[in-house]
Amino acid sequence: DKSPLKNRKKVSICRSMMTAAQDKMEHHSPYEALTAYNKAVIFAPHLEDHLSRACADRAKCLLEIGDHESALNDIEQAIAVDDYPFEKLFELEERRGHAFYG
């Protein structure tokens, strides 16, 4: 749905899930963080860089868990969305390297 009100709500949910997931990562709870990142990806609208950031951050979580194949898929999705901030593309390339190494 492209209604502005629904997209605003989706952005709000996505941001809150991303914040919760980052907090879980800081407290070394990667599986709980993965649940929050999954919700962030589900609610991320195709506006700005929300979906690409959610996929990229979920890939970081997946790498910590040890699921390198899924992390690589998320990295590819983040790049495919084409809204990932240019100045942070090095993070994706670094994560891609870790995924291939794993």
JSON list of N, CA and C in Angstrom, two decimals, residues 37-96:
[
{"chain": "A", "resi": 37, "resn": "TYR", "atom": "N", "xyz": [15.23, -7.88, 14.13]},
{"chain": "A", "resi": 37, "resn": "TYR", "atom": "CA", "xyz": [15.63, -7.54, 12.76]},
{"chain": "A", "resi": 37, "resn": "TYR", "atom": "C", "xyz": [14.67, -8.13, 11.74]},
{"chain": "A", "resi": 38, "resn": "ASN", "atom": "N", "xyz": [14.18, -9.34, 11.98]},
{"chain": "A", "resi": 38, "resn": "ASN", "atom": "CA", "xyz": [13.20, -9.94, 11.08]},
{"chain": "A", "resi": 38, "resn": "ASN", "atom": "C", "xyz": [11.94, -9.09, 11.00]},
{"chain": "A", "resi": 39, "resn": "LYS", "atom": "N", "xyz": [11.48, -8.60, 12.14]},
{"chain": "A", "resi": 39, "resn": "LYS", "atom": "CA", "xyz": [10.31, -7.72, 12.15]},
{"chain": "A", "resi": 39, "resn": "LYS", "atom": "C", "xyz": [10.60, -6.41, 11.44]},
{"chain": "A", "resi": 40, "resn": "ALA", "atom": "N", "xyz": [11.81, -5.89, 11.62]},
{"chain": "A", "resi": 40, "resn": "ALA", "atom": "CA", "xyz": [12.18, -4.64, 10.96]},
{"chain": "A", "resi": 40, "resn": "ALA", "atom": "C", "xyz": [12.17, -4.81, 9.44]},
{"chain": "A", "resi": 41, "resn": "VAL", "atom": "N", "xyz": [12.65, -5.94, 8.95]},
{"chain": "A", "resi": 41, "resn": "VAL", "atom": "CA", "xyz": [12.65, -6.20, 7.51]},
{"chain": "A", "resi": 41, "resn": "VAL", "atom": "C", "xyz": [11.23, -6.33, 6.99]},
{"chain": "A", "resi": 42, "resn": "ILE", "atom": "N", "xyz": [10.37, -6.99, 7.76]},
{"chain": "A", "resi": 42, "resn": "ILE", "atom": "CA", "xyz": [8.98, -7.17, 7.34]},
{"chain": "A", "resi": 42, "resn": "ILE", "atom": "C", "xyz": [8.26, -5.83, 7.22]},
{"chain": "A", "resi": 43, "resn": "PHE", "atom": "N", "xyz": [8.48, -4.94, 8.19]},
{"chain": "A", "resi": 43, "resn": "PHE", "atom": "CA", "xyz": [7.77, -3.66, 8.20]},
{"chain": "A", "resi": 43, "resn": "PHE", "atom": "C", "xyz": [8.47, -2.56, 7.41]},
{"chain": "A", "resi": 44, "resn": "ALA", "atom": "N", "xyz": [9.67, -2.78, 6.95]},
{"chain": "A", "resi": 44, "resn": "ALA", "atom": "CA", "xyz": [10.41, -1.74, 6.24]},
{"chain": "A", "resi": 44, "resn": "ALA", "atom": "C", "xyz": [9.76, -1.41, 4.91]},
{"chain": "A", "resi": 45, "resn": "PRO", "atom": "N", "xyz": [9.32, -0.18, 4.73]},
{"chain": "A", "resi": 45, "resn": "PRO", "atom": "CA", "xyz": [8.76, 0.20, 3.43]},
{"chain": "A", "resi": 45, "resn": "PRO", "atom": "C", "xyz": [9.88, 0.47, 2.44]},
{"chain": "A", "resi": 46, "resn": "HIS", "atom": "N", "xyz": [9.54, 0.55, 1.19]},
{"chain": "A", "resi": 46, "resn": "HIS", "atom": "CA", "xyz": [10.52, 0.83, 0.15]},
{"chain": "A", "resi": 46, "resn": "HIS", "atom": "C", "xyz": [10.73, 2.34, 0.03]},
{"chain": "A", "resi": 47, "resn": "LEU", "atom": "N", "xyz": [10.84, 3.00, 1.16]},
{"chain": "A", "resi": 47, "resn": "LEU", "atom": "CA", "xyz": [11.11, 4.43, 1.20]},
{"chain": "A", "resi": 47, "resn": "LEU", "atom": "C", "xyz": [12.50, 4.66, 1.74]},
{"chain": "A", "resi": 48, "resn": "GLU", "atom": "N", "xyz": [13.21, 5.58, 1.14]},
{"chain": "A", "resi": 48, "resn": "GLU", "atom": "CA", "xyz": [14.56, 5.93, 1.57]},
{"chain": "A", "resi": 48, "resn": "GLU", "atom": "C", "xyz": [15.40, 4.67, 1.68]},
{"chain": "A", "resi": 49, "resn": "ASP", "atom": "N", "xyz": [16.10, 4.50, 2.80]},
{"chain": "A", "resi": 49, "resn": "ASP", "atom": "CA", "xyz": [17.00, 3.35, 2.93]},
{"chain": "A", "resi": 49, "resn": "ASP", "atom": "C", "xyz": [16.58, 2.38, 4.02]},
{"chain": "A", "resi": 50, "resn": "HIS", "atom": "N", "xyz": [15.31, 2.38, 4.40]},
{"chain": "A", "resi": 50, "resn": "HIS", "atom": "CA", "xyz": [14.87, 1.56, 5.51]},
{"chain": "A", "resi": 50, "resn": "HIS", "atom": "C", "xyz": [15.05, 0.06, 5.25]},
{"chain": "A", "resi": 51, "resn": "LEU", "atom": "N", "xyz": [14.64, -0.41, 4.10]},
{"chain": "A", "resi": 51, "resn": "LEU", "atom": "CA", "xyz": [14.74, -1.84, 3.80]},
{"chain": "A", "resi": 51, "resn": "LEU", "atom": "C", "xyz": [16.20, -2.27, 3.66]},
{"chain": "A", "resi": 52, "resn": "SER", "atom": "N", "xyz": [16.99, -1.48, 2.98]},
{"chain": "A", "resi": 52, "resn": "SER", "atom": "CA", "xyz": [18.39, -1.86, 2.79]},
{"chain": "A", "resi": 52, "resn": "SER", "atom": "C", "xyz": [19.15, -1.86, 4.10]},
{"chain": "A", "resi": 53, "resn": "ARG", "atom": "N", "xyz": [18.88, -0.89, 4.98]},
{"chain": "A", "resi": 53, "resn": "ARG", "atom": "CA", "xyz": [19.54, -0.85, 6.28]},
{"chain": "A", "resi": 53, "resn": "ARG", "atom": "C", "xyz": [19.11, -2.03, 7.15]},
{"chain": "A", "resi": 54, "resn": "ALA", "atom": "N", "xyz": [17.83, -2.37, 7.10]},
{"chain": "A", "resi": 54, "resn": "ALA", "atom": "CA", "xyz": [17.34, -3.50, 7.89]},
{"chain": "A", "resi": 54, "resn": "ALA", "atom": "C", "xyz": [18.00, -4.81, 7.43]},
{"chain": "A", "resi": 55, "resn": "CYS", "atom": "N", "xyz": [18.11, -4.99, 6.13]},
{"chain": "A", "resi": 55, "resn": "CYS", "atom": "CA", "xyz": [18.76, -6.20, 5.60]},
{"chain": "A", "resi": 55, "resn": "CYS", "atom": "C", "xyz": [20.25, -6.22, 5.96]},
{"chain": "A", "resi": 56, "resn": "ALA", "atom": "N", "xyz": [20.90, -5.09, 5.85]},
{"chain": "A", "resi": 56, "resn": "ALA", "atom": "CA", "xyz": [22.33, -5.02, 6.15]},
{"chain": "A", "resi": 56, "resn": "ALA", "atom": "C", "xyz": [22.60, -5.30, 7.63]},
{"chain": "A", "resi": 57, "resn": "ASP", "atom": "N", "xyz": [21.79, -4.74, 8.50]},
{"chain": "A", "resi": 57, "resn": "ASP", "atom": "CA", "xyz": [21.99, -4.96, 9.93]},
{"chain": "A", "resi": 57, "resn": "ASP", "atom": "C", "xyz": [21.63, -6.39, 10.33]},
{"chain": "A", "resi": 58, "resn": "ARG", "atom": "N", "xyz": [20.62, -6.95, 9.67]},
{"chain": "A", "resi": 58, "resn": "ARG", "atom": "CA", "xyz": [20.29, -8.35, 9.95]},
{"chain": "A", "resi": 58, "resn": "ARG", "atom": "C", "xyz": [21.44, -9.25, 9.50]},
{"chain": "A", "resi": 59, "resn": "ALA", "atom": "N", "xyz": [22.10, -8.89, 8.41]},
{"chain": "A", "resi": 59, "resn": "ALA", "atom": "CA", "xyz": [23.26, -9.67, 7.94]},
{"chain": "A", "resi": 59, "resn": "ALA", "atom": "C", "xyz": [24.37, -9.66, 8.98]},
{"chain": "A", "resi": 60, "resn": "LYS", "atom": "N", "xyz": [24.58, -8.53, 9.62]},
{"chain": "A", "resi": 60, "resn": "LYS", "atom": "CA", "xyz": [25.59, -8.44, 10.68]},
{"chain": "A", "resi": 60, "resn": "LYS", "atom": "C", "xyz": [25.24, -9.40, 11.82]},
{"chain": "A", "resi": 61, "resn": "CYS", "atom": "N", "xyz": [23.98, -9.44, 12.19]},
{"chain": "A", "resi": 61, "resn": "CYS", "atom": "CA", "xyz": [23.52, -10.33, 13.24]},
{"chain": "A", "resi": 61, "resn": "CYS", "atom": "C", "xyz": [23.70, -11.79, 12.83]},
{"chain": "A", "resi": 62, "resn": "LEU", "atom": "N", "xyz": [23.35, -12.10, 11.60]},
{"chain": "A", "resi": 62, "resn": "LEU", "atom": "CA", "xyz": [23.49, -13.47, 11.10]},
{"chain": "A", "resi": 62, "resn": "LEU", "atom": "C", "xyz": [24.94, -13.91, 11.07]},
{"chain": "A", "resi": 63, "resn": "LEU", "atom": "N", "xyz": [25.84, -12.99, 10.76]},
{"chain": "A", "resi": 63, "resn": "LEU", "atom": "CA", "xyz": [27.27, -13.32, 10.78]},
{"chain": "A", "resi": 63, "resn": "LEU", "atom": "C", "xyz": [27.72, -13.65, 12.20]},
{"chain": "A", "resi": 64, "resn": "GLU", "atom": "N", "xyz": [27.22, -12.93, 13.17]},
{"chain": "A", "resi": 64, "resn": "GLU", "atom": "CA", "xyz": [27.59, -13.21, 14.56]},
{"chain": "A", "resi": 64, "resn": "GLU", "atom": "C", "xyz": [27.07, -14.57, 15.01]},
{"chain": "A", "resi": 65, "resn": "ILE", "atom": "N", "xyz": [25.89, -14.94, 14.53]},
{"chain": "A", "resi": 65, "resn": "ILE", "atom": "CA", "xyz": [25.32, -16.24, 14.87]},
{"chain": "A", "resi": 65, "resn": "ILE", "atom": "C", "xyz": [26.07, -17.37, 14.16]},
{"chain": "A", "resi": 66, "resn": "GLY", "atom": "N", "xyz": [26.60, -17.07, 12.98]},
{"chain": "A", "resi": 66, "resn": "GLY", "atom": "CA", "xyz": [27.33, -18.07, 12.22]},
{"chain": "A", "resi": 66, "resn": "GLY", "atom": "C", "xyz": [26.60, -18.56, 10.99]},
{"chain": "A", "resi": 67, "resn": "ASP", "atom": "N", "xyz": [25.52, -17.90, 10.62]},
{"chain": "A", "resi": 67, "resn": "ASP", "atom": "CA", "xyz": [24.75, -18.28, 9.43]},
{"chain": "A", "resi": 67, "resn": "ASP", "atom": "C", "xyz": [25.23, -17.43, 8.25]},
{"chain": "A", "resi": 68, "resn": "HIS", "atom": "N", "xyz": [26.37, -17.83, 7.70]},
{"chain": "A", "resi": 68, "resn": "HIS", "atom": "CA", "xyz": [27.03, -17.03, 6.66]},
{"chain": "A", "resi": 68, "resn": "HIS", "atom": "C", "xyz": [26.25, -16.99, 5.35]},
{"chain": "A", "resi": 69, "resn": "GLU", "atom": "N", "xyz": [25.59, -18.07, 5.00]},
{"chain": "A", "resi": 69, "resn": "GLU", "atom": "CA", "xyz": [24.83, -18.11, 3.75]},
{"chain": "A", "resi": 69, "resn": "GLU", "atom": "C", "xyz": [23.65, -17.14, 3.78]},
{"chain": "A", "resi": 70, "resn": "SER", "atom": "N", "xyz": [22.90, -17.13, 4.87]},
{"chain": "A", "resi": 70, "resn": "SER", "atom": "CA", "xyz": [21.78, -16.19, 5.00]},
{"chain": "A", "resi": 70, "resn": "SER", "atom": "C", "xyz": [22.27, -14.75, 5.06]},
{"chain": "A", "resi": 71, "resn": "ALA", "atom": "N", "xyz": [23.41, -14.55, 5.71]},
{"chain": "A", "resi": 71, "resn": "ALA", "atom": "CA", "xyz": [23.99, -13.21, 5.78]},
{"chain": "A", "resi": 71, "resn": "ALA", "atom": "C", "xyz": [24.34, -12.72, 4.38]},
{"chain": "A", "resi": 72, "resn": "LEU", "atom": "N", "xyz": [24.90, -13.59, 3.57]},
{"chain": "A", "resi": 72, "resn": "LEU", "atom": "CA", "xyz": [25.26, -13.23, 2.20]},
{"chain": "A", "resi": 72, "resn": "LEU", "atom": "C", "xyz": [24.01, -12.88, 1.39]},
{"chain": "A", "resi": 73, "resn": "ASN", "atom": "N", "xyz": [22.93, -13.62, 1.58]},
{"chain": "A", "resi": 73, "resn": "ASN", "atom": "CA", "xyz": [21.67, -13.31, 0.91]},
{"chain": "A", "resi": 73, "resn": "ASN", "atom": "C", "xyz": [21.16, -11.93, 1.30]},
{"chain": "A", "resi": 74, "resn": "ASP", "atom": "N", "xyz": [21.23, -11.60, 2.60]},
{"chain": "A", "resi": 74, "resn": "ASP", "atom": "CA", "xyz": [20.78, -10.29, 3.06]},
{"chain": "A", "resi": 74, "resn": "ASP", "atom": "C", "xyz": [21.66, -9.17, 2.50]},
{"chain": "A", "resi": 75, "resn": "ILE", "atom": "N", "xyz": [22.95, -9.41, 2.41]},
{"chain": "A", "resi": 75, "resn": "ILE", "atom": "CA", "xyz": [23.86, -8.40, 1.85]},
{"chain": "A", "resi": 75, "resn": "ILE", "atom": "C", "xyz": [23.50, -8.16, 0.39]},
{"chain": "A", "resi": 76, "resn": "GLU", "atom": "N", "xyz": [23.26, -9.22, -0.35]},
{"chain": "A", "resi": 76, "resn": "GLU", "atom": "CA", "xyz": [22.87, -9.08, -1.75]},
{"chain": "A", "resi": 76, "resn": "GLU", "atom": "C", "xyz": [21.55, -8.32, -1.89]},
{"chain": "A", "resi": 77, "resn": "GLN", "atom": "N", "xyz": [20.61, -8.59, -0.98]},
{"chain": "A", "resi": 77, "resn": "GLN", "atom": "CA", "xyz": [19.33, -7.87, -1.01]},
{"chain": "A", "resi": 77, "resn": "GLN", "atom": "C", "xyz": [19.54, -6.39, -0.70]},
{"chain": "A", "resi": 78, "resn": "ALA", "atom": "N", "xyz": [20.37, -6.08, 0.27]},
{"chain": "A", "resi": 78, "resn": "ALA", "atom": "CA", "xyz": [20.63, -4.68, 0.63]},
{"chain": "A", "resi": 78, "resn": "ALA", "atom": "C", "xyz": [21.23, -3.92, -0.54]},
{"chain": "A", "resi": 79, "resn": "ILE", "atom": "N", "xyz": [22.10, -4.57, -1.28]},
{"chain": "A", "resi": 79, "resn": "ILE", "atom": "CA", "xyz": [22.71, -3.93, -2.45]},
{"chain": "A", "resi": 79, "resn": "ILE", "atom": "C", "xyz": [21.69, -3.81, -3.58]},
{"chain": "A", "resi": 80, "resn": "ALA", "atom": "N", "xyz": [20.84, -4.81, -3.75]},
{"chain": "A", "resi": 80, "resn": "ALA", "atom": "CA", "xyz": [19.85, -4.82, -4.82]},
{"chain": "A", "resi": 80, "resn": "ALA", "atom": "C", "xyz": [18.79, -3.73, -4.65]},
{"chain": "A", "resi": 81, "resn": "VAL", "atom": "N", "xyz": [18.46, -3.41, -3.40]},
{"chain": "A", "resi": 81, "resn": "VAL", "atom": "CA", "xyz": [17.46, -2.37, -3.15]},
{"chain": "A", "resi": 81, "resn": "VAL", "atom": "C", "xyz": [17.95, -1.03, -3.68]},
{"chain": "A", "resi": 82, "resn": "ASP", "atom": "N", "xyz": [19.24, -0.81, -3.68]},
{"chain": "A", "resi": 82, "resn": "ASP", "atom": "CA", "xyz": [19.87, 0.35, -4.30]},
{"chain": "A", "resi": 82, "resn": "ASP", "atom": "C", "xyz": [19.60, 1.67, -3.56]},
{"chain": "A", "resi": 83, "resn": "ASP", "atom": "N", "xyz": [19.22, 1.60, -2.30]},
{"chain": "A", "resi": 83, "resn": "ASP", "atom": "CA", "xyz": [19.03, 2.82, -1.51]},
{"chain": "A", "resi": 83, "resn": "ASP", "atom": "C", "xyz": [20.01, 2.87, -0.34]},
{"chain": "A", "resi": 84, "resn": "TYR", "atom": "N", "xyz": [20.93, 1.94, -0.28]},
{"chain": "A", "resi": 84, "resn": "TYR", "atom": "CA", "xyz": [21.88, 1.93, 0.83]},
{"chain": "A", "resi": 84, "resn": "TYR", "atom": "C", "xyz": [22.79, 3.15, 0.69]},
{"chain": "A", "resi": 85, "resn": "PRO", "atom": "N", "xyz": [23.05, 3.85, 1.79]},
{"chain": "A", "resi": 85, "resn": "PRO", "atom": "CA", "xyz": [23.88, 5.06, 1.72]},
{"chain": "A", "resi": 85, "resn": "PRO", "atom": "C", "xyz": [25.26, 4.76, 1.13]},
{"chain": "A", "resi": 86, "resn": "PHE", "atom": "N", "xyz": [25.65, 5.55, 0.15]},
{"chain": "A", "resi": 86, "resn": "PHE", "atom": "CA", "xyz": [26.91, 5.33, -0.56]},
{"chain": "A", "resi": 86, "resn": "PHE", "atom": "C", "xyz": [28.11, 5.35, 0.39]},
{"chain": "A", "resi": 87, "resn": "GLU", "atom": "N", "xyz": [28.07, 6.25, 1.37]},
{"chain": "A", "resi": 87, "resn": "GLU", "atom": "CA", "xyz": [29.21, 6.39, 2.27]},
{"chain": "A", "resi": 87, "resn": "GLU", "atom": "C", "xyz": [29.35, 5.21, 3.23]},
{"chain": "A", "resi": 88, "resn": "LYS", "atom": "N", "xyz": [28.36, 4.33, 3.26]},
{"chain": "A", "resi": 88, "resn": "LYS", "atom": "CA", "xyz": [28.43, 3.16, 4.14]},
{"chain": "A", "resi": 88, "resn": "LYS", "atom": "C", "xyz": [28.50, 1.85, 3.36]},
{"chain": "A", "resi": 89, "resn": "LEU", "atom": "N", "xyz": [28.70, 1.91, 2.05]},
{"chain": "A", "resi": 89, "resn": "LEU", "atom": "CA", "xyz": [28.79, 0.69, 1.26]},
{"chain": "A", "resi": 89, "resn": "LEU", "atom": "C", "xyz": [29.97, -0.18, 1.65]},
{"chain": "A", "resi": 90, "resn": "PHE", "atom": "N", "xyz": [31.03, 0.44, 2.20]},
{"chain": "A", "resi": 90, "resn": "PHE", "atom": "CA", "xyz": [32.18, -0.35, 2.63]},
{"chain": "A", "resi": 90, "resn": "PHE", "atom": "C", "xyz": [31.80, -1.36, 3.70]},
{"chain": "A", "resi": 91, "resn": "GLU", "atom": "N", "xyz": [30.79, -1.02, 4.54]},
{"chain": "A", "resi": 91, "resn": "GLU", "atom": "CA", "xyz": [30.32, -1.96, 5.57]},
{"chain": "A", "resi": 91, "resn": "GLU", "atom": "C", "xyz": [29.77, -3.23, 4.92]},
{"chain": "A", "resi": 92, "resn": "LEU", "atom": "N", "xyz": [28.98, -3.03, 3.86]},
{"chain": "A", "resi": 92, "resn": "LEU", "atom": "CA", "xyz": [28.42, -4.20, 3.17]},
{"chain": "A", "resi": 92, "resn": "LEU", "atom": "C", "xyz": [29.51, -5.05, 2.53]},
{"chain": "A", "resi": 93, "resn": "GLU", "atom": "N", "xyz": [30.48, -4.39, 1.94]},
{"chain": "A", "resi": 93, "resn": "GLU", "atom": "CA", "xyz": [31.57, -5.15, 1.31]},
{"chain": "A", "resi": 93, "resn": "GLU", "atom": "C", "xyz": [32.39, -5.90, 2.35]},
{"chain": "A", "resi": 94, "resn": "GLU", "atom": "N", "xyz": [32.59, -5.28, 3.51]},
{"chain": "A", "resi": 94, "resn": "GLU", "atom": "CA", "xyz": [33.31, -5.94, 4.59]},
{"chain": "A", "resi": 94, "resn": "GLU", "atom": "C", "xyz": [32.52, -7.15, 5.10]},
{"chain": "A", "resi": 95, "resn": "ARG", "atom": "N", "xyz": [31.22, -6.98, 5.26]},
{"chain": "A", "resi": 95, "resn": "ARG", "atom": "CA", "xyz": [30.38, -8.09, 5.70]},
{"chain": "A", "resi": 95, "resn": "ARG", "atom": "C", "xyz": [30.33, -9.20, 4.65]},
{"chain": "A", "resi": 96, "resn": "ARG", "atom": "N", "xyz": [30.32, -8.81, 3.39]},
{"chain": "A", "resi": 96, "resn": "ARG", "atom": "CA", "xyz": [30.33, -9.81, 2.32]},
{"chain": "A", "resi": 96, "resn": "ARG", "atom": "C", "xyz": [31.61, -10.64, 2.39]}
]
